[in-house]
Structure formats: C-alpha cells, structure tokens
C-alpha cells in the first residue's frame, strides 16, 4: 500500500457514525481506523475480525473535533512540530485544522505563533502546525519541489552525458577516418619503395 494513501483517508473519513455491522449494539460509533485495511470501524469490529492483528488507531473527540493520541500515531507518522493537547492526561493532536475563530485578531498580533499552513493560532514554539493535515500539506509541497528539482538535475546530467558521448563519438569517428585515409597512402609508399629483383638473361 502507498504510504500516503492511509493518511489521506484518515484525514478525510467522517468518524463517529453508527457501524452498519453492529447496529443492535451500544457504543457502535466508528472511531477506529485500521492502517492496514485503510478504513474505519467500531470497537466491536476489532474483536470480531482480523483487525485485532492489524495496526489501528483510536480517534477521540476534543471540543467537538477529531483528535488522535500522540503515542499511537507517532509510531507511523512524524508528528514533530504539531501542537499537542492534553486529554485525560494523555497528549493528542488534531487530525484537521480547527475552525477559525470569528475574532482572530490575536493570531495576527506581532510575535504570535501561527500555523504555517492555515495561519491558526498556536500555543507555543517550536510548534509550526496546528494539525496533521497542515503538516502533511506542507511536507507534500516540499516533496513535490524536491522531486521536481531531482528530475531537473537528472535531465541536466543526461544532457551533459549525451554531449560528452557525442564528442567522444566524433573524435573516434575522425580517428577512424584519419586512419582509413592514412593507411592506403602508407601502402602506396611502401609499394614504391620496393624494387623488383633484376633478372639476368639466360646463357646460351
């Protein structure tokens, strides 16, 4: 599976809907995400399927927004420089940016720390992002730029190597032609240098 696919799904799935397989059971909201299967499910699905042998995450709610425990997600994703929050004594991070407050003057004040992707207010440094989605978006742009530069460098190297090969081929060709032209001349000179053996008239 592509390493980016499950992250995109994690950020776009709508969690906490009722599970269609366990409608008759209580607490059947889909707040689990299986990295191996790339889908969400409820806690009852874990014990009744192969998900128990897979890598999965539990999604929680923090002020009506989806978050994931830091110690779970950082095993699979670099979460450095993302703003963390305390939930029941455990650190958690937002999946997606929180809605921008109506009065966002504080985020525009000089010296305030803001998210590099969406501009939302951050509590402290060295945090640069307010959510996983914001960090992924910036990292994706950096990767695209690096890939673009890499391809450009490879094309440049390829062009230079072709030029060198062309020069070598031309030199080799000229040497072959020169050798081809010189060889007959040497042969002709050698023929002129060789004198025939004089023959005596037969004695009668």
mmCIF file of C-alpha atoms in Angstrom:
data_model
loop_
_atom_site.group_PDB
_atom_site.id
_atom_site.type_symbol
_atom_site.label_atom_id
_atom_site.label_comp_id
_atom_site.label_asym_id
_atom_site.label_seq_id
_atom_site.Cartn_x
_atom_site.Cartn_y
_atom_site.Cartn_z
ATOM 1 C CA UNK A 1 0.000 0.000 0.000
ATOM 2 C CA UNK A 2 1.207 3.530 -0.745
ATOM 3 C CA UNK A 3 2.463 5.154 2.460
ATOM 4 C CA UNK A 4 0.433 8.306 1.778
ATOM 5 C CA UNK A 5 -2.932 6.678 0.973
ATOM 6 C CA UNK A 6 -3.881 5.781 4.533
ATOM 7 C CA UNK A 7 -3.035 9.283 5.779
ATOM 8 C CA UNK A 8 -5.327 10.853 3.187
ATOM 9 C CA UNK A 9 -8.137 8.518 4.174
ATOM 10 C CA UNK A 10 -7.556 9.155 7.876
ATOM 11 C CA UNK A 11 -7.940 12.889 7.317
ATOM 12 C CA UNK A 12 -10.999 12.641 5.047
ATOM 13 C CA UNK A 13 -13.103 9.923 6.732
ATOM 14 C CA UNK A 14 -16.119 11.007 8.755
ATOM 15 C CA UNK A 15 -15.765 9.299 12.128
ATOM 16 C CA UNK A 16 -18.341 8.600 14.867
ATOM 17 C CA UNK A 17 -21.096 7.420 12.551
ATOM 18 C CA UNK A 18 -23.010 4.261 13.511
ATOM 19 C CA UNK A 19 -21.443 0.988 12.376
ATOM 20 C CA UNK A 20 -23.639 -0.858 9.888
ATOM 21 C CA UNK A 21 -22.460 -4.267 11.116
ATOM 22 C CA UNK A 22 -23.281 -3.667 14.793
ATOM 23 C CA UNK A 23 -26.401 -1.501 14.789
ATOM 24 C CA UNK A 24 -28.018 -3.513 17.586
ATOM 25 C CA UNK A 25 -25.073 -2.936 19.960
ATOM 26 C CA UNK A 26 -24.420 0.064 22.166
ATOM 27 C CA UNK A 27 -21.469 2.372 21.590
ATOM 28 C CA UNK A 28 -21.205 1.311 17.975
ATOM 29 C CA UNK A 29 -19.740 4.574 16.675
ATOM 30 C CA UNK A 30 -16.937 4.171 14.143
ATOM 31 C CA UNK A 31 -13.995 5.722 15.951
ATOM 32 C CA UNK A 32 -11.270 3.235 14.992
ATOM 33 C CA UNK A 33 -9.036 3.388 11.932
ATOM 34 C CA UNK A 34 -7.132 0.397 10.525
ATOM 35 C CA UNK A 35 -3.891 1.420 8.814
ATOM 36 C CA UNK A 36 -3.509 -1.975 7.102
ATOM 37 C CA UNK A 37 -7.071 -2.013 5.703
ATOM 38 C CA UNK A 38 -7.263 1.755 5.199
ATOM 39 C CA UNK A 39 -10.806 2.094 6.635
ATOM 40 C CA UNK A 40 -12.691 2.974 9.813
ATOM 41 C CA UNK A 41 -14.814 0.707 12.021
ATOM 42 C CA UNK A 42 -16.256 0.444 15.553
ATOM 43 C CA UNK A 43 -14.682 -1.158 18.619
ATOM 44 C CA UNK A 44 -16.862 -4.277 18.168
ATOM 45 C CA UNK A 45 -15.262 -4.891 14.762
ATOM 46 C CA UNK A 46 -11.841 -5.248 16.386
ATOM 47 C CA UNK A 47 -12.769 -8.400 18.293
ATOM 48 C CA UNK A 48 -14.914 -9.904 15.544
ATOM 49 C CA UNK A 49 -12.495 -9.610 12.594
ATOM 50 C CA UNK A 50 -8.850 -9.725 11.594
ATOM 51 C CA UNK A 51 -8.375 -6.071 12.635
ATOM 52 C CA UNK A 52 -7.085 -7.221 16.023
ATOM 53 C CA UNK A 53 -3.892 -8.375 14.276
ATOM 54 C CA UNK A 54 -3.514 -5.117 12.320
ATOM 55 C CA UNK A 55 -2.152 -1.667 13.108
ATOM 56 C CA UNK A 56 -5.007 0.639 14.089
ATOM 57 C CA UNK A 57 -5.690 3.997 15.745
ATOM 58 C CA UNK A 58 -8.442 5.160 18.066
ATOM 59 C CA UNK A 59 -9.986 8.539 17.249
ATOM 60 C CA UNK A 60 -11.252 10.712 20.117
ATOM 61 C CA UNK A 61 -13.228 13.932 20.423
ATOM 62 C CA UNK A 62 -11.721 17.111 21.825
ATOM 63 C CA UNK A 63 -14.004 20.159 21.870
ATOM 64 C CA UNK A 64 -16.123 18.551 19.104
ATOM 65 C CA UNK A 65 -13.121 17.875 16.861
ATOM 66 C CA UNK A 66 -11.354 14.639 15.918
ATOM 67 C CA UNK A 67 -8.007 14.000 17.583
ATOM 68 C CA UNK A 68 -5.679 11.015 17.920
ATOM 69 C CA UNK A 69 -3.375 10.078 20.773
ATOM 70 C CA UNK A 70 0.195 11.125 20.108
ATOM 71 C CA UNK A 71 1.783 7.891 21.320
ATOM 72 C CA UNK A 72 -0.351 5.910 18.814
ATOM 73 C CA UNK A 73 0.108 7.991 15.695
ATOM 74 C CA UNK A 74 3.809 8.829 16.127
ATOM 75 C CA UNK A 75 4.673 5.152 15.542
ATOM 76 C CA UNK A 76 3.540 5.583 11.941
ATOM 77 C CA UNK A 77 3.970 9.301 11.244
ATOM 78 C CA UNK A 78 6.456 12.008 12.145
ATOM 79 C CA UNK A 79 4.381 14.293 14.392
ATOM 80 C CA UNK A 80 7.124 16.697 15.441
ATOM 81 C CA UNK A 81 6.246 20.419 15.478
ATOM 82 C CA UNK A 82 2.485 19.737 15.651
ATOM 83 C CA UNK A 83 0.570 21.399 18.506
ATOM 84 C CA UNK A 84 -0.429 18.868 21.186
ATOM 85 C CA UNK A 85 -3.301 18.974 23.708
ATOM 86 C CA UNK A 86 -3.904 17.104 26.951
ATOM 87 C CA UNK A 87 -6.907 14.728 27.035
ATOM 88 C CA UNK A 88 -7.355 12.735 30.240
ATOM 89 C CA UNK A 89 -3.660 13.141 30.980
ATOM 90 C CA UNK A 90 -2.542 11.993 27.505
ATOM 91 C CA UNK A 91 -1.168 14.075 24.656
ATOM 92 C CA UNK A 92 -3.264 14.222 21.489
ATOM 93 C CA UNK A 93 -3.134 16.084 18.171
ATOM 94 C CA UNK A 94 -5.843 17.269 15.784
ATOM 95 C CA UNK A 95 -6.421 15.439 12.522
ATOM 96 C CA UNK A 96 -7.590 18.572 10.691
ATOM 97 C CA UNK A 97 -7.418 22.332 11.361
ATOM 98 C CA UNK A 98 -9.849 23.704 13.930
ATOM 99 C CA UNK A 99 -12.403 26.212 12.613
ATOM 100 C CA UNK A 100 -11.005 29.720 12.599
ATOM 101 C CA UNK A 101 -12.462 31.811 15.400
ATOM 102 C CA UNK A 102 -14.597 34.800 14.457
ATOM 103 C CA UNK A 103 -12.286 37.113 16.335
ATOM 104 C CA UNK A 104 -8.876 36.106 15.039
ATOM 105 C CA UNK A 105 -7.107 39.368 15.922
ATOM 106 C CA UNK A 106 -4.880 37.557 18.424
ATOM 107 C CA UNK A 107 -3.391 35.365 15.687
ATOM 108 C CA UNK A 108 -2.420 38.469 13.707
ATOM 109 C CA UNK A 109 -0.645 40.194 16.578
ATOM 110 C CA UNK A 110 3.104 40.629 16.175
ATOM 111 C CA UNK A 111 5.070 37.887 17.902
ATOM 112 C CA UNK A 112 2.194 35.407 17.996
ATOM 113 C CA UNK A 113 2.906 31.855 16.854
ATOM 114 C CA UNK A 114 0.712 30.730 13.958
ATOM 115 C CA UNK A 115 0.367 27.595 11.857
ATOM 116 C CA UNK A 116 2.499 27.779 8.715
ATOM 117 C CA UNK A 117 -0.218 26.141 6.615
ATOM 118 C CA UNK A 118 -3.506 27.740 7.754
ATOM 119 C CA UNK A 119 -2.454 30.654 9.964
ATOM 120 C CA UNK A 120 -4.329 29.483 13.065
ATOM 121 C CA UNK A 121 -3.006 30.444 16.480
ATOM 122 C CA UNK A 122 -0.548 28.055 18.148
ATOM 123 C CA UNK A 123 0.118 27.932 21.852
ATOM 124 C CA UNK A 124 3.884 27.845 21.821
ATOM 125 C CA UNK A 125 7.122 27.149 19.970
ATOM 126 C CA UNK A 126 8.694 25.055 18.464
ATOM 127 C CA UNK A 127 5.279 24.076 17.059
ATOM 128 C CA UNK A 128 4.748 25.020 13.425
ATOM 129 C CA UNK A 129 1.443 23.280 12.650
ATOM 130 C CA UNK A 130 -1.966 23.015 14.301
ATOM 131 C CA UNK A 131 -2.880 19.603 12.855
ATOM 132 C CA UNK A 132 -1.676 16.549 10.944
ATOM 133 C CA UNK A 133 -3.371 17.818 7.777
ATOM 134 C CA UNK A 134 -1.412 21.076 7.889
ATOM 135 C CA UNK A 135 1.945 19.369 8.297
ATOM 136 C CA UNK A 136 1.176 16.824 5.572
ATOM 137 C CA UNK A 137 0.195 19.614 3.156
ATOM 138 C CA UNK A 138 3.472 21.491 3.720
ATOM 139 C CA UNK A 139 5.580 18.317 3.567
ATOM 140 C CA UNK A 140 3.810 17.268 0.359
ATOM 141 C CA UNK A 141 4.708 20.578 -1.284
ATOM 142 C CA UNK A 142 8.322 20.216 -0.143
ATOM 143 C CA UNK A 143 8.454 16.666 -1.522
ATOM 144 C CA UNK A 144 6.997 17.808 -4.855
ATOM 145 C CA UNK A 145 9.567 20.610 -5.080
ATOM 146 C CA UNK A 146 12.403 18.223 -4.231
ATOM 147 C CA UNK A 147 11.139 15.716 -6.778
ATOM 148 C CA UNK A 148 10.911 18.459 -9.394
ATOM 149 C CA UNK A 149 14.480 19.581 -8.660
ATOM 150 C CA UNK A 150 15.710 15.978 -8.710
ATOM 151 C CA UNK A 151 14.119 15.320 -12.115
ATOM 152 C CA UNK A 152 15.541 18.591 -13.453
ATOM 153 C CA UNK A 153 19.029 17.643 -12.238
ATOM 154 C CA UNK A 154 18.743 14.181 -13.783
ATOM 155 C CA UNK A 155 17.709 15.684 -17.144
ATOM 156 C CA UNK A 156 20.662 18.107 -16.984
ATOM 157 C CA UNK A 157 23.072 15.260 -16.193
ATOM 158 C CA UNK A 158 21.584 13.209 -19.033
ATOM 159 C CA UNK A 159 22.031 16.089 -21.492
ATOM 160 C CA UNK A 160 25.644 16.599 -20.405
ATOM 161 C CA UNK A 161 26.420 12.894 -20.709
ATOM 162 C CA UNK A 162 24.925 12.848 -24.210
ATOM 163 C CA UNK A 163 27.060 15.827 -25.195
ATOM 164 C CA UNK A 164 30.196 14.099 -23.901
ATOM 165 C CA UNK A 165 29.287 10.872 -25.679
ATOM 166 C CA UNK A 166 28.700 12.830 -28.902
ATOM 167 C CA UNK A 167 32.131 14.466 -28.607
ATOM 168 C CA UNK A 168 33.778 11.112 -27.960
ATOM 169 C CA UNK A 169 31.946 9.558 -30.900
ATOM 170 C CA UNK A 170 33.008 12.389 -33.193
ATOM 171 C CA UNK A 171 36.618 12.093 -32.053
ATOM 172 C CA UNK A 172 36.546 8.339 -32.513
ATOM 173 C CA UNK A 173 34.993 8.748 -35.961
ATOM 174 C CA UNK A 174 37.583 11.299 -37.025
ATOM 175 C CA UNK A 175 40.363 8.991 -35.817
ATOM 176 C CA UNK A 176 38.889 6.092 -37.782
ATOM 177 C CA UNK A 177 38.549 8.236 -40.901
ATOM 178 C CA UNK A 178 42.082 9.546 -40.474
ATOM 179 C CA UNK A 179 43.418 6.018 -40.070
ATOM 180 C CA UNK A 180 41.423 4.888 -43.082
ATOM 181 C CA UNK A 181 42.868 7.745 -45.180
ATOM 182 C CA UNK A 182 46.464 7.303 -43.985
ATOM 183 C CA UNK A 183 46.608 3.514 -44.420
ATOM 184 C CA UNK A 184 46.353 3.469 -48.273
ATOM 185 C CA UNK A 185 48.948 6.240 -48.505
ATOM 186 C CA UNK A 186 51.417 4.235 -46.441
ATOM 187 C CA UNK A 187 50.693 1.194 -48.552
ATOM 188 C CA UNK A 188 51.380 3.126 -51.772
ATOM 189 C CA UNK A 189 54.638 4.499 -50.375
ATOM 190 C CA UNK A 190 55.760 1.020 -49.400
ATOM 191 C CA UNK A 191 54.938 -0.252 -52.867
ATOM 192 C CA UNK A 192 57.062 2.497 -54.455
ATOM 193 C CA UNK A 193 59.996 1.754 -52.151
ATOM 194 C CA UNK A 194 60.142 -1.942 -53.010
ATOM 195 C CA UNK A 195 62.213 -2.554 -56.157
ATOM 196 C CA UNK A 196 61.937 -5.605 -58.309
ATOM 197 C CA UNK A 197 64.791 -8.180 -58.288
ATOM 198 C CA UNK A 198 66.826 -7.805 -61.580
ATOM 199 C CA UNK A 199 66.734 -10.828 -63.793
ATOM 200 C CA UNK A 200 69.730 -11.996 -65.862
ATOM 201 C CA UNK A 201 69.439 -13.011 -69.464
ATOM 202 C CA UNK A 202 69.629 -16.752 -69.957
ATOM 203 C CA UNK A 203 73.117 -18.097 -71.050
ATOM 204 C CA UNK A 204 73.213 -19.652 -74.436
#
